[in-house]
PDB file of C-alpha atoms in Angstrom:
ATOM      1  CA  UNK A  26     115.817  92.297  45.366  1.00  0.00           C
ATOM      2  CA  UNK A  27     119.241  93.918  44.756  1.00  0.00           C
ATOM      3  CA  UNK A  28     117.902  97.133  46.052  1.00  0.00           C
ATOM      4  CA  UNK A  29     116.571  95.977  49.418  1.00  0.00           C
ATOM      5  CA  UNK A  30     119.844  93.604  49.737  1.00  0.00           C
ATOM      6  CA  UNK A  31     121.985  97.205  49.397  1.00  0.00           C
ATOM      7  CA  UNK A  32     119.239  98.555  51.697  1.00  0.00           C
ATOM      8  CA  UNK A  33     119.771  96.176  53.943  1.00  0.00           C
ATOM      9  CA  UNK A  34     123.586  96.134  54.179  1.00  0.00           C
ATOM     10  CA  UNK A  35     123.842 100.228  54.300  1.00  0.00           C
ATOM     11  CA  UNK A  36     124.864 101.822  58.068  1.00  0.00           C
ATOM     12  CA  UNK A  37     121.394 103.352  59.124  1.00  0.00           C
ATOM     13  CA  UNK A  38     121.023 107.404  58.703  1.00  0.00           C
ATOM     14  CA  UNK A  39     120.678 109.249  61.669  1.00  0.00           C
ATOM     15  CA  UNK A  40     116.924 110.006  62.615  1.00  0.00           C
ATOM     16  CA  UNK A  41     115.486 112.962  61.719  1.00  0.00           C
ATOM     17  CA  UNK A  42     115.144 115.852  64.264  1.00  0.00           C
ATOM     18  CA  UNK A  43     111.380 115.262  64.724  1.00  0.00           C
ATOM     19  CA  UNK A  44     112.023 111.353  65.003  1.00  0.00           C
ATOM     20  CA  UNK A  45     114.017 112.344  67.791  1.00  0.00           C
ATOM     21  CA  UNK A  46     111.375 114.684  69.629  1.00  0.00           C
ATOM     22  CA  UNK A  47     109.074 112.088  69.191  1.00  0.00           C
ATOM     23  CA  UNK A  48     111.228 108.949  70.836  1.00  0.00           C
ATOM     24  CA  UNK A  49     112.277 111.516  73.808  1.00  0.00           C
ATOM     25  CA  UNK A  50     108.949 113.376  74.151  1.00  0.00           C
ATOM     26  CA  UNK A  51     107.670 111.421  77.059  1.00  0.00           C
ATOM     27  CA  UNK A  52     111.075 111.992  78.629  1.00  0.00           C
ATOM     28  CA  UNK A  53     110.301 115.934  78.322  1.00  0.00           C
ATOM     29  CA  UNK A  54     107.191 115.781  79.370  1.00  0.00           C
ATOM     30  CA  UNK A  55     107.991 114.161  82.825  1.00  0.00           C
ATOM     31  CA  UNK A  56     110.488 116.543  82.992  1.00  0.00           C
ATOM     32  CA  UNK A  57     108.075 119.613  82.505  1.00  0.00           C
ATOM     33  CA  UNK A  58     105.670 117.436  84.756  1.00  0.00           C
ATOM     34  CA  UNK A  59     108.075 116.950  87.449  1.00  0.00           C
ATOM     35  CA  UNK A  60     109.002 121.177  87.415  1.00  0.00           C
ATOM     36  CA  UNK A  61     104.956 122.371  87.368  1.00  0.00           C
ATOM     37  CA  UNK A  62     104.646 120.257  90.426  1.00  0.00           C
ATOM     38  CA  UNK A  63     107.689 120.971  92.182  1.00  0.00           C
ATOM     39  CA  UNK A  64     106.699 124.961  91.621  1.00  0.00           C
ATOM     40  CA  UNK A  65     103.181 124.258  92.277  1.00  0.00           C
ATOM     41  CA  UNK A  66     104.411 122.582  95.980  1.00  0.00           C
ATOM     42  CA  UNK A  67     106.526 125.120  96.892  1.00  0.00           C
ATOM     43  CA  UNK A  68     103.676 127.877  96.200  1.00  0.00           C
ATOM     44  CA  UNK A  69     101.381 125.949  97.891  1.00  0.00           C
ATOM     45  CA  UNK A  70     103.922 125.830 101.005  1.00  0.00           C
ATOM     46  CA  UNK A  71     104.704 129.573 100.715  1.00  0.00           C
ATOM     47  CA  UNK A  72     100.705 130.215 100.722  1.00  0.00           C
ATOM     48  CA  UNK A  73     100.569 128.073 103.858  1.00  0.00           C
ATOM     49  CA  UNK A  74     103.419 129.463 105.620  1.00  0.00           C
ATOM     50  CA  UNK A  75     101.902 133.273 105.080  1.00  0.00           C
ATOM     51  CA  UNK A  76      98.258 132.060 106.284  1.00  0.00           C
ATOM     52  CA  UNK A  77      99.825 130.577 109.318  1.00  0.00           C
ATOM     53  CA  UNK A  78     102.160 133.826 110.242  1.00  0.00           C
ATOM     54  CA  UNK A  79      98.505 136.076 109.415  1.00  0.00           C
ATOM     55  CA  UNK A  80      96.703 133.462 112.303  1.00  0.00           C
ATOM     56  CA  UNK A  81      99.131 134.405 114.726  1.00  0.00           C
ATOM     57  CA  UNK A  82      99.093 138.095 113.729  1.00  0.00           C
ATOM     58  CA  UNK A  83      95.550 137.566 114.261  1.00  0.00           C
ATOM     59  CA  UNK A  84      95.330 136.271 117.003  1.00  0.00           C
ATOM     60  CA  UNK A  85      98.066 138.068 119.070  1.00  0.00           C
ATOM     61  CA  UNK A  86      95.727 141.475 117.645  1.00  0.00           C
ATOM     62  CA  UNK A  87      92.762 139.883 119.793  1.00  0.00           C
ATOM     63  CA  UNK A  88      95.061 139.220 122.796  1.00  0.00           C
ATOM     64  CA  UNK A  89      96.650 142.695 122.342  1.00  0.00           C
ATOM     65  CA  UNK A  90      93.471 144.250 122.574  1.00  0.00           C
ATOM     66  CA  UNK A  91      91.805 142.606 125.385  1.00  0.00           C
ATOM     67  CA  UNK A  92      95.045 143.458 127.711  1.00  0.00           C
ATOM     68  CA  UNK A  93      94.128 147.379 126.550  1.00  0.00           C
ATOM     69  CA  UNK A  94      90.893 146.908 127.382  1.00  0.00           C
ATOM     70  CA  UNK A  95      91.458 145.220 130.484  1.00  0.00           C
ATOM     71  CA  UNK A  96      93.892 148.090 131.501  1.00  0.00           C
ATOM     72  CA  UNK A  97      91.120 150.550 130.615  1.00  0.00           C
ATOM     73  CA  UNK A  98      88.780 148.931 132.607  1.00  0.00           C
ATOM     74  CA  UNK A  99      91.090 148.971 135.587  1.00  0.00           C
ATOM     75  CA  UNK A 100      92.103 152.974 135.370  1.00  0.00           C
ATOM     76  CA  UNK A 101      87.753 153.120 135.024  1.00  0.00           C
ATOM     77  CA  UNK A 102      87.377 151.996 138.225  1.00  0.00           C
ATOM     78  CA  UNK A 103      90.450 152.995 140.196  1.00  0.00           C
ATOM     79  CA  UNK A 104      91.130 156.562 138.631  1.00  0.00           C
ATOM     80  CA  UNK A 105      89.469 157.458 135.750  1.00  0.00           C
ATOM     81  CA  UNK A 106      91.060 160.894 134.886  1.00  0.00           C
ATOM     82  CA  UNK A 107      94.563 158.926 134.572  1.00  0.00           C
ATOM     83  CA  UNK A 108      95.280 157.919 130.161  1.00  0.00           C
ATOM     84  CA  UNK A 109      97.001 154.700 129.599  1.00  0.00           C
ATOM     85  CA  UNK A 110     100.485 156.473 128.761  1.00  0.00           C
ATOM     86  CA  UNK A 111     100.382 157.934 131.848  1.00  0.00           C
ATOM     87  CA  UNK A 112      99.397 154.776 133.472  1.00  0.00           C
ATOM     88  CA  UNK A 113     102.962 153.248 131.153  1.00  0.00           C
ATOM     89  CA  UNK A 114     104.771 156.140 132.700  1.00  0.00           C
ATOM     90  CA  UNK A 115     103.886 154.923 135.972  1.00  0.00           C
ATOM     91  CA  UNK A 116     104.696 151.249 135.871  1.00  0.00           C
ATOM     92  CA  UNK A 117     107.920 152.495 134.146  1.00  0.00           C
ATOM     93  CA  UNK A 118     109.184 154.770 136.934  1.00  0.00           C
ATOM     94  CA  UNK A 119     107.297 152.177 139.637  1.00  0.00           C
ATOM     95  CA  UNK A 120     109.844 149.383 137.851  1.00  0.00           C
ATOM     96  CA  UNK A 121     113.065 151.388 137.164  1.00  0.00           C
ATOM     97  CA  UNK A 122     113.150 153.638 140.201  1.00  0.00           C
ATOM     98  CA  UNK A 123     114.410 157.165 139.806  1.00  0.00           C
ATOM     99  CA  UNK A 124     115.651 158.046 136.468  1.00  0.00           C
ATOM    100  CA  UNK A 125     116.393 160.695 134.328  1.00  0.00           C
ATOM    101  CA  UNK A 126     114.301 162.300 131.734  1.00  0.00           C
ATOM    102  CA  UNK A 127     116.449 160.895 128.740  1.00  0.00           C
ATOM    103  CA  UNK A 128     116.207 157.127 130.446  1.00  0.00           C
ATOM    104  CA  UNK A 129     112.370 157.777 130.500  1.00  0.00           C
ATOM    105  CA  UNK A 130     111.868 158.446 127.193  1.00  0.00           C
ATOM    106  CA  UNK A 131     114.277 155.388 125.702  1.00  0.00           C
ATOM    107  CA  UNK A 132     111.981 153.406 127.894  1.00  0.00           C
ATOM    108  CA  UNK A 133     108.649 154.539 126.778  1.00  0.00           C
ATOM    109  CA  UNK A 134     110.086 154.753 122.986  1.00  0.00           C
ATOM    110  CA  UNK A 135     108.985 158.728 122.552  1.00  0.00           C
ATOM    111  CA  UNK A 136     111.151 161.566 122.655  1.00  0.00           C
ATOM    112  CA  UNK A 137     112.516 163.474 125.704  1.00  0.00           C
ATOM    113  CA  UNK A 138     109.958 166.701 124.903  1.00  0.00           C
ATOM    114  CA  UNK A 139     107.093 163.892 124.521  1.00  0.00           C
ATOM    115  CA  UNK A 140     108.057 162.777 127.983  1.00  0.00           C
ATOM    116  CA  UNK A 141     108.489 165.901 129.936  1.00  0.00           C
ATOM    117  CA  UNK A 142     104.949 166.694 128.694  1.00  0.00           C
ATOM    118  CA  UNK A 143     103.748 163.594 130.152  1.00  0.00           C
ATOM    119  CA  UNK A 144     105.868 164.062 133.512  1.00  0.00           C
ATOM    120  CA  UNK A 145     104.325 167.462 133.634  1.00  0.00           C
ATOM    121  CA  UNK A 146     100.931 166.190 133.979  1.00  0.00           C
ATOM    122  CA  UNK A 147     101.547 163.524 136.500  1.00  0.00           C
ATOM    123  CA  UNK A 148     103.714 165.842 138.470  1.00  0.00           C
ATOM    124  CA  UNK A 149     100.735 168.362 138.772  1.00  0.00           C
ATOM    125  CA  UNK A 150      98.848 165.537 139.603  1.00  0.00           C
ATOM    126  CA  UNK A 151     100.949 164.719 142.871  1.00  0.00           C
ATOM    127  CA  UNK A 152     102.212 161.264 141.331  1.00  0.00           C
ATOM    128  CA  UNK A 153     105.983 162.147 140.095  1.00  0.00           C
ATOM    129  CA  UNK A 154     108.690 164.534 142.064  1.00  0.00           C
ATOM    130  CA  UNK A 155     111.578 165.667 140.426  1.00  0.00           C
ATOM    131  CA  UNK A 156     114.551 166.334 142.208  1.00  0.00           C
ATOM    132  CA  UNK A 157     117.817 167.482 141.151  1.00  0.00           C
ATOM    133  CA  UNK A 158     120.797 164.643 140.082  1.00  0.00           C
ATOM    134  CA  UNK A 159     123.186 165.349 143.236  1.00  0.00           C
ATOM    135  CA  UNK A 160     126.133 164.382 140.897  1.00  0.00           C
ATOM    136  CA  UNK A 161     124.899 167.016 138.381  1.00  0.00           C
ATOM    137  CA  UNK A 162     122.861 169.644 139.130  1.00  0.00           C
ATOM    138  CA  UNK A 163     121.881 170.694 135.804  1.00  0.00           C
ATOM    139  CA  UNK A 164     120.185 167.119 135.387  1.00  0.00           C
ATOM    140  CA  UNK A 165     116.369 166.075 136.631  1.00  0.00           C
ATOM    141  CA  UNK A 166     115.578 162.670 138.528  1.00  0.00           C
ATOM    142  CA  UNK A 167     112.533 161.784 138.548  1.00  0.00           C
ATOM    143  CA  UNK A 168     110.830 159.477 140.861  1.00  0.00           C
ATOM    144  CA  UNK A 169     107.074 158.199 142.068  1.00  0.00           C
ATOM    145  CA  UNK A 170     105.438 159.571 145.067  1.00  0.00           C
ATOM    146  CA  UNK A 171     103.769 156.921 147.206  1.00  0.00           C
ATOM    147  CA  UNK A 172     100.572 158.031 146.303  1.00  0.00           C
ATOM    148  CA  UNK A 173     101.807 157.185 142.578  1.00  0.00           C
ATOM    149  CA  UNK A 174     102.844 154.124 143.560  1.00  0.00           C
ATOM    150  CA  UNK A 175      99.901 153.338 145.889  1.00  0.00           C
ATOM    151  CA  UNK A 176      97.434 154.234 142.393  1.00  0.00           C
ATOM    152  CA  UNK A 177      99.956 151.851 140.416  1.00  0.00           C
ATOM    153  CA  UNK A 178      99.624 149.023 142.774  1.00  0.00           C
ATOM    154  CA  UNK A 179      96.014 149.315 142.703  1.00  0.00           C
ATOM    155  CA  UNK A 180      95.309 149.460 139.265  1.00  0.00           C
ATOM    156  CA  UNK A 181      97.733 146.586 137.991  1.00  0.00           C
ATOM    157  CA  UNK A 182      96.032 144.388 141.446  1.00  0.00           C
ATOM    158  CA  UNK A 183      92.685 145.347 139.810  1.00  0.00           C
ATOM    159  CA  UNK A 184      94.543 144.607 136.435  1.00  0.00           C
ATOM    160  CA  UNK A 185      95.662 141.826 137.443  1.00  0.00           C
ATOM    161  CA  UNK A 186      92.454 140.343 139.065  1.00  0.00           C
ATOM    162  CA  UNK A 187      90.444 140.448 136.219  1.00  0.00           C
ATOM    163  CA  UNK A 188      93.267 138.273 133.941  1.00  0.00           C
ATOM    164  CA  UNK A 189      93.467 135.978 136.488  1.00  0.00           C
ATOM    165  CA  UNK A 190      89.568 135.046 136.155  1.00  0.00           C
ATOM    166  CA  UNK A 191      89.633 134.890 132.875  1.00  0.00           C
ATOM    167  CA  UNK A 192      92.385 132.585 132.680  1.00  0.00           C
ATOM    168  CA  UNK A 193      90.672 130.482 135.321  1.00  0.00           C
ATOM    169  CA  UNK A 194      88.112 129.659 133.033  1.00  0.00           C
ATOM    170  CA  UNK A 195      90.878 128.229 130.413  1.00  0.00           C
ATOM    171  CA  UNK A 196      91.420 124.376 130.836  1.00  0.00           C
ATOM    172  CA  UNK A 197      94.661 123.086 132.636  1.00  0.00           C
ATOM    173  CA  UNK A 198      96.155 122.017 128.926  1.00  0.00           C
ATOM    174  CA  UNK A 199      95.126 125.289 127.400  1.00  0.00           C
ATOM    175  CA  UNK A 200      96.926 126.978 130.096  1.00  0.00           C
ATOM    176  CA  UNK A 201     100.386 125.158 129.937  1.00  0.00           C
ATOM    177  CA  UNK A 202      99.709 125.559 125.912  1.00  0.00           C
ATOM    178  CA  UNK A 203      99.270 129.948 126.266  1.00  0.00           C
ATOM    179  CA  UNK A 204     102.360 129.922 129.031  1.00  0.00           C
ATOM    180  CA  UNK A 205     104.925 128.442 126.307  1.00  0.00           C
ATOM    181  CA  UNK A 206     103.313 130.324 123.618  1.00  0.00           C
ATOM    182  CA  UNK A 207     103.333 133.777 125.204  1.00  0.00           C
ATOM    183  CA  UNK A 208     106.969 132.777 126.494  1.00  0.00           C
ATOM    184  CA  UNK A 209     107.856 131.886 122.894  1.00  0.00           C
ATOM    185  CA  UNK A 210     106.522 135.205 121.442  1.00  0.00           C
ATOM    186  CA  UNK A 211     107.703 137.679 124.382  1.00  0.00           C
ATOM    187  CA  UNK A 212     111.707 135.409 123.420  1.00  0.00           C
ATOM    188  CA  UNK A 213     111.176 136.477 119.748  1.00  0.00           C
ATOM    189  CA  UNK A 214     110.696 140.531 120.742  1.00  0.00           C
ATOM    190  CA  UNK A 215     113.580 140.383 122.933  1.00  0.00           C
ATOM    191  CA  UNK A 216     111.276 141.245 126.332  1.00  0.00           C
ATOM    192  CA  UNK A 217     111.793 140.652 130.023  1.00  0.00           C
ATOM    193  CA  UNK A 218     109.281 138.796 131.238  1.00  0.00           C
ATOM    194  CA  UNK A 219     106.892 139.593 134.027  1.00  0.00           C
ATOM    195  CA  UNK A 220     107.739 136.673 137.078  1.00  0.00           C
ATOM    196  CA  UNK A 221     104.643 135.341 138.402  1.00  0.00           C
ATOM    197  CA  UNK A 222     103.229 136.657 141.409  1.00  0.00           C
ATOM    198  CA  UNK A 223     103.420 133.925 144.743  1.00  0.00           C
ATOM    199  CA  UNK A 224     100.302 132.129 145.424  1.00  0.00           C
ATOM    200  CA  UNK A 225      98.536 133.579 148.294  1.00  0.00           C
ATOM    201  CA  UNK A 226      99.298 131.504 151.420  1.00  0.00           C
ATOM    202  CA  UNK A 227      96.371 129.241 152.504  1.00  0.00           C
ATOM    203  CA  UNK A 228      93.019 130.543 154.271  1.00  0.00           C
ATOM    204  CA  UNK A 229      93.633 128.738 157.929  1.00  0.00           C
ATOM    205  CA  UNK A 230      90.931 126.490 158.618  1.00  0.00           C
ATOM    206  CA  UNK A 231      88.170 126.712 160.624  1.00  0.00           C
ATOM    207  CA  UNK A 232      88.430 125.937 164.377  1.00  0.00           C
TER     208      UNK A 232
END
């Protein structure tokens, strides 16, 4: 009895390391819980976030290559010897007006020797003069002839034709939906964007 009464009256020992793991265990293991699943959300959010930007990569492929195919269909049936650069060239110098060869190529993103190669061509084509720059005479202008800008308006009308029927067979919704989203994307690259053409004016009715 003496023994248990000492027991009894003696300041407890501290509790052995493994006593320790074993009253704080559960604590660890929510801990250790809590960070897998905090690491496993934040993957899973990463994941998503990459499938979504490869969907609109995707997608604005598919778009990208029905507008080249739409332009090559248009060049097909107005003038089929004329390449798509050449037909960029064009809308360049139909949309800038005369410029020099160095403002051509910034513009078309090649180089200057890239350019004059392509000016050469449309030049012996009868599409592009080049004249000399009045305030320096060692420098070339270069401008459209009006039968290069009669074949640019005709190929971005047919161009522009064919869009406009597939769009018409797009719901009213999808269409305001495609207008902000193409906005959104041509804002994010930094591009001008194209104003609409005017509706045509009404057909006057019959008598």
């Amino acid at each position: 009895m003496g023994n248990e009464e000492d027991r009894a009256r003696r300041p407890g020992r501290p509790a052995a390391p493994g006593h320790a793991l074993a009253q704080h265990g559960g604590e660890y293991l929510d801990r250790d819980v809590d960070r897998a699943v905090a690491q496993n959300v934040d993957t899973d959010v990463d994941t998503d976030l990459d499938q979504d930007v490869e969907e609109v990569i995707a997608a604005v492929l598919t778009a990208s290559r029905l507008l080249v195919a739409i332009s090559a269909r248009a060049l097909a049936r107005i003038e089929p010897s004329l390449t798509l650069p050449q037909l960029r060239t064009l809308v360049v110098l139909d949309s800038q007006g005369p410029v020099k060869l160095a403002a051509l190529a910034a513009a078309l993103g090649v180089n200057p020797s890239t350019a004059m190669r392509m000016v050469d061509r449309l030049a012996a084509a009868g599409s592009v003069t080049r004249k000399a720059n009045p305030g320096n005479r060692r420098e070339v202008v270069l401008e459209l002839t009006a039968e290069g800008r009669e074949l640019v308006a005709q190929v971005l009308a047919d161009r522009h034709a064919e869009i406009a029927a597939i769009v018409a067979r797009l719901p009213a919704g999808q269409r305001a939906g495609l207008v902000h989203s193409l906005h959104a994307l041509a804002a994010a690259a930094d591009a001008p964007p194209v104003p609409p053409r005017p509706a045509p004016p009404p057909e006057p009715a019959a008598p």
